[in-house]
mmCIF file with all atom_site columns, C-alpha atoms in Angstrom:
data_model
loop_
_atom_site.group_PDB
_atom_site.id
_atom_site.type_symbol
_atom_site.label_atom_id
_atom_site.label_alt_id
_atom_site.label_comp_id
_atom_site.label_asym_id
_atom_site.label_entity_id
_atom_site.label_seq_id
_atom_site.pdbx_PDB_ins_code
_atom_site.Cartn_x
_atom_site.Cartn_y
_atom_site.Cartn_z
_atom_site.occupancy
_atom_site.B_iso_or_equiv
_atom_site.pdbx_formal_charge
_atom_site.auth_seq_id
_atom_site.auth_comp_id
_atom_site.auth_asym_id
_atom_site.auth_atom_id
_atom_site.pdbx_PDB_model_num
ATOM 1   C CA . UNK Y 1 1   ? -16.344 -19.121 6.438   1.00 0.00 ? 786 UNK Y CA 1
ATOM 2   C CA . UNK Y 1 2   ? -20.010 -19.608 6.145   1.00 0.00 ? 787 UNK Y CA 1
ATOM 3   C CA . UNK Y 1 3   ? -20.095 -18.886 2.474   1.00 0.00 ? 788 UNK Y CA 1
ATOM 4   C CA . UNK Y 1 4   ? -17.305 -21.369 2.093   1.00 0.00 ? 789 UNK Y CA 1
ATOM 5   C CA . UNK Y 1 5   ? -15.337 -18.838 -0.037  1.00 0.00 ? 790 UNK Y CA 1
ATOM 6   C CA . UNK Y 1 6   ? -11.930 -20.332 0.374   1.00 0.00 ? 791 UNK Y CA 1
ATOM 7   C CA . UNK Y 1 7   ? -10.299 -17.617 -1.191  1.00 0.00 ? 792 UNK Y CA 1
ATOM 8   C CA . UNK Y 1 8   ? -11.428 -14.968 1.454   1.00 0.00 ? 793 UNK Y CA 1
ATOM 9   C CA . UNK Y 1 9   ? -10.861 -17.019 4.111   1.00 0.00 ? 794 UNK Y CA 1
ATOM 10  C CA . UNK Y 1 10  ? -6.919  -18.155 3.385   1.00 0.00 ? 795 UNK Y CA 1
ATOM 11  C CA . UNK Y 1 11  ? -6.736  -14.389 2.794   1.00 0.00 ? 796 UNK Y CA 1
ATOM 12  C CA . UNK Y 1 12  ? -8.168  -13.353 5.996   1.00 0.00 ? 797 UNK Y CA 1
ATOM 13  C CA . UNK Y 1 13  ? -6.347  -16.088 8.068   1.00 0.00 ? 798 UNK Y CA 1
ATOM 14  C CA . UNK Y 1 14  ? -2.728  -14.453 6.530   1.00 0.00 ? 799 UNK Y CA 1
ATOM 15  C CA . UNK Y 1 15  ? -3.915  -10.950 7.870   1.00 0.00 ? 800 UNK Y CA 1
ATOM 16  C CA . UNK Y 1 16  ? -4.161  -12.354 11.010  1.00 0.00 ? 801 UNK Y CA 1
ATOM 17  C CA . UNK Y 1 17  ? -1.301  -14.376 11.096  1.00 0.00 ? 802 UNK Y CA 1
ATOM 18  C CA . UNK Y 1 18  ? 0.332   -11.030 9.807   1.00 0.00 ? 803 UNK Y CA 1
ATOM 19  C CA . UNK Y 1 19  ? -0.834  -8.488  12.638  1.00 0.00 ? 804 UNK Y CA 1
ATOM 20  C CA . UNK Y 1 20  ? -0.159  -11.031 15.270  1.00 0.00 ? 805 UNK Y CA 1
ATOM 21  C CA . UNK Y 1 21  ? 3.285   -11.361 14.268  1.00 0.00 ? 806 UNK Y CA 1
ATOM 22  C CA . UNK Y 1 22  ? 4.029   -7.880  13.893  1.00 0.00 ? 807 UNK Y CA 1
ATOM 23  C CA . UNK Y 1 23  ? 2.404   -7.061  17.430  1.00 0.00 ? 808 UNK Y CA 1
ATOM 24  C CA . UNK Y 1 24  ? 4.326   -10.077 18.854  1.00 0.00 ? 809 UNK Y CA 1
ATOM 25  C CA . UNK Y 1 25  ? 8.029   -8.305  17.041  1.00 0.00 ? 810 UNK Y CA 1
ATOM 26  C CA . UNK Y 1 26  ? 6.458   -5.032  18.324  1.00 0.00 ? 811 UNK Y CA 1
ATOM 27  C CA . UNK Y 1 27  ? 5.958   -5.929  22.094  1.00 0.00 ? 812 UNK Y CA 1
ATOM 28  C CA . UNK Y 1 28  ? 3.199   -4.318  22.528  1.00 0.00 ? 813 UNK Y CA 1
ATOM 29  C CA . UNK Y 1 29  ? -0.482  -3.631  20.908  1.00 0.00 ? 814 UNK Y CA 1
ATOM 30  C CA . UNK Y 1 30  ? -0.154  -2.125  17.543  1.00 0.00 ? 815 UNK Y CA 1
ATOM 31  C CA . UNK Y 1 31  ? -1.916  1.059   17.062  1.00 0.00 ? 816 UNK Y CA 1
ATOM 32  C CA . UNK Y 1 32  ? -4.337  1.626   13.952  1.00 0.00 ? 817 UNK Y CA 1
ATOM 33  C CA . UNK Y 1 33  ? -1.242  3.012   11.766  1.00 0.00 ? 818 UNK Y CA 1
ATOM 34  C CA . UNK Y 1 34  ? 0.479   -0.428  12.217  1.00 0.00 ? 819 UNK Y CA 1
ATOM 35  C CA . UNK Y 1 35  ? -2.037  -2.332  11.305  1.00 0.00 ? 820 UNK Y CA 1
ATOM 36  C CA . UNK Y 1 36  ? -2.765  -0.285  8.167   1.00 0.00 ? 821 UNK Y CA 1
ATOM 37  C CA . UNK Y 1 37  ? 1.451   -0.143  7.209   1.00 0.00 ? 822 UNK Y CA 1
ATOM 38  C CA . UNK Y 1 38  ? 1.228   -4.154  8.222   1.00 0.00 ? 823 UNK Y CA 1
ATOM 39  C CA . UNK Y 1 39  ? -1.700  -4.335  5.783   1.00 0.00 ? 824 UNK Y CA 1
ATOM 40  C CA . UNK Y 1 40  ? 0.139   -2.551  2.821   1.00 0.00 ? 825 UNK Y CA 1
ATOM 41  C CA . UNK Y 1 41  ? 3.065   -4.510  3.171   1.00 0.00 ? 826 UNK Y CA 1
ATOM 42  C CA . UNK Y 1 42  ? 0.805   -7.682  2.801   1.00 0.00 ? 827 UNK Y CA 1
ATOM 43  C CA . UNK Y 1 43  ? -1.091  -5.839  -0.424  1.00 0.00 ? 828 UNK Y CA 1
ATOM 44  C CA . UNK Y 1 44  ? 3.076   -5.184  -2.178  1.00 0.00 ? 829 UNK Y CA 1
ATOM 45  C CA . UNK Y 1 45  ? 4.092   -8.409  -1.155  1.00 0.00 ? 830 UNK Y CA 1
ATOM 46  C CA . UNK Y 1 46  ? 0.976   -10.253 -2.709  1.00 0.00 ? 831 UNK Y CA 1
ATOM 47  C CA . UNK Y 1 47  ? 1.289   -8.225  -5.851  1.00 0.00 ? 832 UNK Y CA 1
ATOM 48  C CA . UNK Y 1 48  ? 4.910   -8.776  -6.106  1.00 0.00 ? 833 UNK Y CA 1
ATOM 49  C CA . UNK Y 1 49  ? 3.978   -12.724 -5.741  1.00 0.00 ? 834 UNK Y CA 1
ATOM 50  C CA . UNK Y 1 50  ? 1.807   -12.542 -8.801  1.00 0.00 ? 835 UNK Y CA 1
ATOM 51  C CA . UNK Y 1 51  ? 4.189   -10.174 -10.895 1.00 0.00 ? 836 UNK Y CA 1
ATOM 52  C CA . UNK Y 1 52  ? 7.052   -13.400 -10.515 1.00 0.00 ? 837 UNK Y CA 1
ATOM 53  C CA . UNK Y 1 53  ? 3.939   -16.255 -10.967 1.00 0.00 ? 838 UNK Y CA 1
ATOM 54  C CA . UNK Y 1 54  ? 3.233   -13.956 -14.050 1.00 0.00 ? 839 UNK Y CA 1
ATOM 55  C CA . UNK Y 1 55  ? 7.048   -13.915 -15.426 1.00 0.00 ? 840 UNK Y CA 1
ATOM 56  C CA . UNK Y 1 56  ? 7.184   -17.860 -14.333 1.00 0.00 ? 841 UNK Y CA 1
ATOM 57  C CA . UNK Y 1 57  ? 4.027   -18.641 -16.312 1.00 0.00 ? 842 UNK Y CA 1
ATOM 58  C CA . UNK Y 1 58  ? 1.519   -19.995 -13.736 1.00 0.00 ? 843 UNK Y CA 1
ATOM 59  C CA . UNK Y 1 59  ? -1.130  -18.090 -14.202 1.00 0.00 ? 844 UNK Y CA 1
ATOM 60  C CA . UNK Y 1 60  ? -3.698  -19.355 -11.863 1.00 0.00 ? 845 UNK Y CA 1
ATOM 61  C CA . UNK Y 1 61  ? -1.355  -18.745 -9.010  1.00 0.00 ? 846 UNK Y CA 1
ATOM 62  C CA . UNK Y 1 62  ? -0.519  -14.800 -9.931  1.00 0.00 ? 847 UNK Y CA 1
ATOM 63  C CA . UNK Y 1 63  ? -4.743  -14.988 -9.865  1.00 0.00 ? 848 UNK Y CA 1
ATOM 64  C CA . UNK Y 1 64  ? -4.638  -16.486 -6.520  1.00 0.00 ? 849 UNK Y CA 1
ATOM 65  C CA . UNK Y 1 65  ? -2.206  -13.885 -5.459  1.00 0.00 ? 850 UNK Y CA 1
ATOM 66  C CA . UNK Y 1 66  ? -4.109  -10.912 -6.897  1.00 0.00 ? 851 UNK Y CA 1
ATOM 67  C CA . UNK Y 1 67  ? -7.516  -12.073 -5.630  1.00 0.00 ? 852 UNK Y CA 1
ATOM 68  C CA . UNK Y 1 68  ? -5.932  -12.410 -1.804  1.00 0.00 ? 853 UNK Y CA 1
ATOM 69  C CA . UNK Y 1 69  ? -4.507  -8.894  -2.687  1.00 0.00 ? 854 UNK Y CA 1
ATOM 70  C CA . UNK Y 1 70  ? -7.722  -7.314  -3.464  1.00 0.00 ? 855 UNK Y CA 1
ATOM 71  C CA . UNK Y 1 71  ? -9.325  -8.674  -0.081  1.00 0.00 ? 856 UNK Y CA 1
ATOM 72  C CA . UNK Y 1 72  ? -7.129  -6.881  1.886   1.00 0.00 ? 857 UNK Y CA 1
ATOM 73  C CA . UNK Y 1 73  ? -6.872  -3.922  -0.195  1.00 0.00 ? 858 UNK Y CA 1
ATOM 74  C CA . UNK Y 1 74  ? -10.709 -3.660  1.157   1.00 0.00 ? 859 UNK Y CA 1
ATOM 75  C CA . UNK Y 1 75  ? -9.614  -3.329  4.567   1.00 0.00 ? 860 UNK Y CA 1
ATOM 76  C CA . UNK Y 1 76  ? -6.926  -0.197  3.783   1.00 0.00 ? 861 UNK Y CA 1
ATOM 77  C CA . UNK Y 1 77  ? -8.390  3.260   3.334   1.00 0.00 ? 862 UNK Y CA 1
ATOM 78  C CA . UNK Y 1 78  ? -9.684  4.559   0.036   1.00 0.00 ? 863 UNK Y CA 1
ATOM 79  C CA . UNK Y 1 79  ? -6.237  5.827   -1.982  1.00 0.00 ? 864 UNK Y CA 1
ATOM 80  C CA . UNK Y 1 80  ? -6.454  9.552   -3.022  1.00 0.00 ? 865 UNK Y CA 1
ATOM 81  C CA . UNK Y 1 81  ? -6.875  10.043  -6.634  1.00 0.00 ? 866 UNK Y CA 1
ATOM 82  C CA . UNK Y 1 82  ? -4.735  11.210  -9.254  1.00 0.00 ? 867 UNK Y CA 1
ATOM 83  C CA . UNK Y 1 83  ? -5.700  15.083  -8.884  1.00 0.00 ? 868 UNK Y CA 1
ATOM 84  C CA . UNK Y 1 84  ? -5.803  14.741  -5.366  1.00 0.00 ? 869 UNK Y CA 1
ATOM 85  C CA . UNK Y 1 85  ? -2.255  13.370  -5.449  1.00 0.00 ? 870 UNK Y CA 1
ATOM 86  C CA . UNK Y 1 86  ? -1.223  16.391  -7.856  1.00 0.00 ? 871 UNK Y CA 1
ATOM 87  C CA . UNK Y 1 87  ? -3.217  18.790  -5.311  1.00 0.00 ? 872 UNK Y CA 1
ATOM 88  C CA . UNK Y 1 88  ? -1.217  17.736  -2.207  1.00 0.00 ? 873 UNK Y CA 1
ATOM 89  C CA . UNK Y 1 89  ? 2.094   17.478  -4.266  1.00 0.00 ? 874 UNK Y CA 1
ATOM 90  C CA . UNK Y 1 90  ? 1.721   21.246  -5.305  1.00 0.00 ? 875 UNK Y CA 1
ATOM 91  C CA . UNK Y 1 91  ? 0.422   22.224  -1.662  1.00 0.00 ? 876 UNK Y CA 1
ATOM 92  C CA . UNK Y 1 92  ? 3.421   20.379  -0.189  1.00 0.00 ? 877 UNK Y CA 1
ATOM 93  C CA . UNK Y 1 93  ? 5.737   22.327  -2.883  1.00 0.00 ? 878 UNK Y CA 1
ATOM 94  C CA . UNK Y 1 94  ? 4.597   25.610  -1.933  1.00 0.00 ? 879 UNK Y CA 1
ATOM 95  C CA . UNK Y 1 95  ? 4.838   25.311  1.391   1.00 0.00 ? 880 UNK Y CA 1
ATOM 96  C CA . UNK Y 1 96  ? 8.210   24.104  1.548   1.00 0.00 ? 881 UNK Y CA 1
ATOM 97  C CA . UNK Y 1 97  ? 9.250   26.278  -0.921  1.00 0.00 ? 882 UNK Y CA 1
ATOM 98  C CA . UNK Y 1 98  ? 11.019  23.137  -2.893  1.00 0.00 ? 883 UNK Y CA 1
ATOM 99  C CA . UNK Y 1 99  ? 12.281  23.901  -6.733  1.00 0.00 ? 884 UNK Y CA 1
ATOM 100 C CA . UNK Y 1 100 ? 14.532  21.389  -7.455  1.00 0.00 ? 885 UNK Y CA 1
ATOM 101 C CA . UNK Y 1 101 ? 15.150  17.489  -7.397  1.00 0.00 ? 886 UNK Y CA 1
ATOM 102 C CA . UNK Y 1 102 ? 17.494  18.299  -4.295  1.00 0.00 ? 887 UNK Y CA 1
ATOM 103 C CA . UNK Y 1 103 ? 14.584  19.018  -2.422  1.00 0.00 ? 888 UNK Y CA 1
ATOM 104 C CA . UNK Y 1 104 ? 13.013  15.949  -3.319  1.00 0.00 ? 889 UNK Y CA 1
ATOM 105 C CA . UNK Y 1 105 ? 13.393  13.977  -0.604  1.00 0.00 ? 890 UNK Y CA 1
ATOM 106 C CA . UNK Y 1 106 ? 11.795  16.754  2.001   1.00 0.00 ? 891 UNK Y CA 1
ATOM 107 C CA . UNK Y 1 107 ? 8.850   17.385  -0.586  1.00 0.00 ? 892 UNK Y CA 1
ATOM 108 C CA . UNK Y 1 108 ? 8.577   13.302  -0.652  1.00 0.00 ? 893 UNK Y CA 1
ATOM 109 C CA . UNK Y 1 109 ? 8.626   12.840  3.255   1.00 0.00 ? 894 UNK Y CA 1
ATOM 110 C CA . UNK Y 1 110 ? 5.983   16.080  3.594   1.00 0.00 ? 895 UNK Y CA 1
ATOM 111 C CA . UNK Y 1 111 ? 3.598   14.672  1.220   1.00 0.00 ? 896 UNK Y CA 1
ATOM 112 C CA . UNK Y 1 112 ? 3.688   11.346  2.672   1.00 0.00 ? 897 UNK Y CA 1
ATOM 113 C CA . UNK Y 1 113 ? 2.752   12.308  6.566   1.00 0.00 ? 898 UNK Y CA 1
ATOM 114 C CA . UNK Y 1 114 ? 0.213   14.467  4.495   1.00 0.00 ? 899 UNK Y CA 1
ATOM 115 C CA . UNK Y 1 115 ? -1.341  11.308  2.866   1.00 0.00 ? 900 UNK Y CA 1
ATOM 116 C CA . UNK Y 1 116 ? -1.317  9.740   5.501   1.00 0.00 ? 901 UNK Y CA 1
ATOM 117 C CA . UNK Y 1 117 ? -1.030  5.781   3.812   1.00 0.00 ? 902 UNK Y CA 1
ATOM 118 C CA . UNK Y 1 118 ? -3.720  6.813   1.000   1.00 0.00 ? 903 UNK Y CA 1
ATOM 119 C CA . UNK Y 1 119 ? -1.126  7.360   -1.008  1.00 0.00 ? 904 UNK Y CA 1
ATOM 120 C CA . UNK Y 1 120 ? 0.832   4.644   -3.681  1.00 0.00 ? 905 UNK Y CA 1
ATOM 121 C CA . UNK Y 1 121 ? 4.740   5.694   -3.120  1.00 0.00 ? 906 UNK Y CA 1
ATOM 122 C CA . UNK Y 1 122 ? 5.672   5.481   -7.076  1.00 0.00 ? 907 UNK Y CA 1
ATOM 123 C CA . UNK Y 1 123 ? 2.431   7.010   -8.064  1.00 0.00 ? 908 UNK Y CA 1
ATOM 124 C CA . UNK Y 1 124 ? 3.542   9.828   -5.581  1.00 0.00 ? 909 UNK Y CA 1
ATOM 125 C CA . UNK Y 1 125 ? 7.291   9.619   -6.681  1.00 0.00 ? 910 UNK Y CA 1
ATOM 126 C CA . UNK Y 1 126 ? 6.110   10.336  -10.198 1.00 0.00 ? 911 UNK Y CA 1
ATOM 127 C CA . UNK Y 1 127 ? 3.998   13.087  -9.344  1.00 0.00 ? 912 UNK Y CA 1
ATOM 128 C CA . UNK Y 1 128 ? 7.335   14.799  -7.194  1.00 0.00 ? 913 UNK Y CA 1
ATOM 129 C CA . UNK Y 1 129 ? 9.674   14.546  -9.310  1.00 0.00 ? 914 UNK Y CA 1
ATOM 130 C CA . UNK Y 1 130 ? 7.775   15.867  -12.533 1.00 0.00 ? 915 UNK Y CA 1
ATOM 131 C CA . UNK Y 1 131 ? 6.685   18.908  -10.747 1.00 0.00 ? 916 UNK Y CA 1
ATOM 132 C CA . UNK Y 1 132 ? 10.042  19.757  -9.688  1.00 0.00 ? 917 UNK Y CA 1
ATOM 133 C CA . UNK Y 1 133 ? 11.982  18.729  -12.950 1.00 0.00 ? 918 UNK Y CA 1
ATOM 134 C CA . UNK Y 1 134 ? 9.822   21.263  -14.946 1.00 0.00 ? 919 UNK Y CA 1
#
C-alpha cells in the first residue's frame, strides 16, 4: 500500500476476500493445503478472465487479469518442472504397475498426492496419458 502499487494491492485484497470466504463456507480455520487449493483456484480463474477479455478484445483488462494472476502465483509453491513432472509420472507408473489408459485415472490421482499442488493438472494429464499410450 505504501508503494501505492494499485495493482498489488486490488490483488492482495481478492486473496483475502478469497480465504475468508472459503474459511467462513468451511466452518472452521483452513489448514495450509486450503489456502494453497483456494489460491490456485484464484490463479485458473484469473487466467480464464483474461483468456475471454483476450477473445472479447479488451486487452488492457486480460493484462489486468494476468498481472493480478502473477501476484498470487508468488504466494503458491514453486511448480515442478517438466523432467520432474516426467520423473514422478514414470515413478508413479512403476509403482502402480499401470500400462494402459484404463489405469489412467489411478496413475493421475497417485501422481497428484505425489505433487502435492506443484503440479499444473493438463501439463500432468499430458505427461500420463503419453506414457501410457506408447
Amino acid at each position: 500500500m505504501r508503494s501505492r502499487d494499485k495493482g498489488r494491492v486490488t490483488a492482495l485484497r481478492m486473496i483475502s476476500a478469497a480465504l475468508k470466504n472459503a474459511e467462513i463456507e468451511k466452518g472452521e480455520p483452513l489448514n495450509d493445503e486450503d489456502e494453497m487449493a483456494v489460491l490456485r483456484r484464484q490463479v485458473k480463474q484469473r487466467e480464464e478472465s483474461a483468456e475471454a477479455y483476450r477473445n472479447a478484445g479488451r486487452e488492457e483488462q486480460a493484462e489486468a487479469e494476468t498481472r493480478e494472476a502473477e501476484i498470487v502465483r508468488a504466494y503458491l509453491p514453486t511448480p515442478l518442472s517438466d523432467e520432474e513432472l516426467q520423473g514422478l509420472v514414470d515413478r508413479v507408473i512403476s509403482e502402480t504397475g499401470a500400462s494402459s489408459m484404463r489405469e489412467m485415472g489411478t496413475v493421475m490421482g497417485r501422481a497428484n498426492e505425489l505433487a502435492a499442488g506443484r503440479a499444473d493438472g493438463r501439463k500432468l494429464s499430458g505427461i500420463v496419458r503419453e506414457r501410457l499410450q506408447g
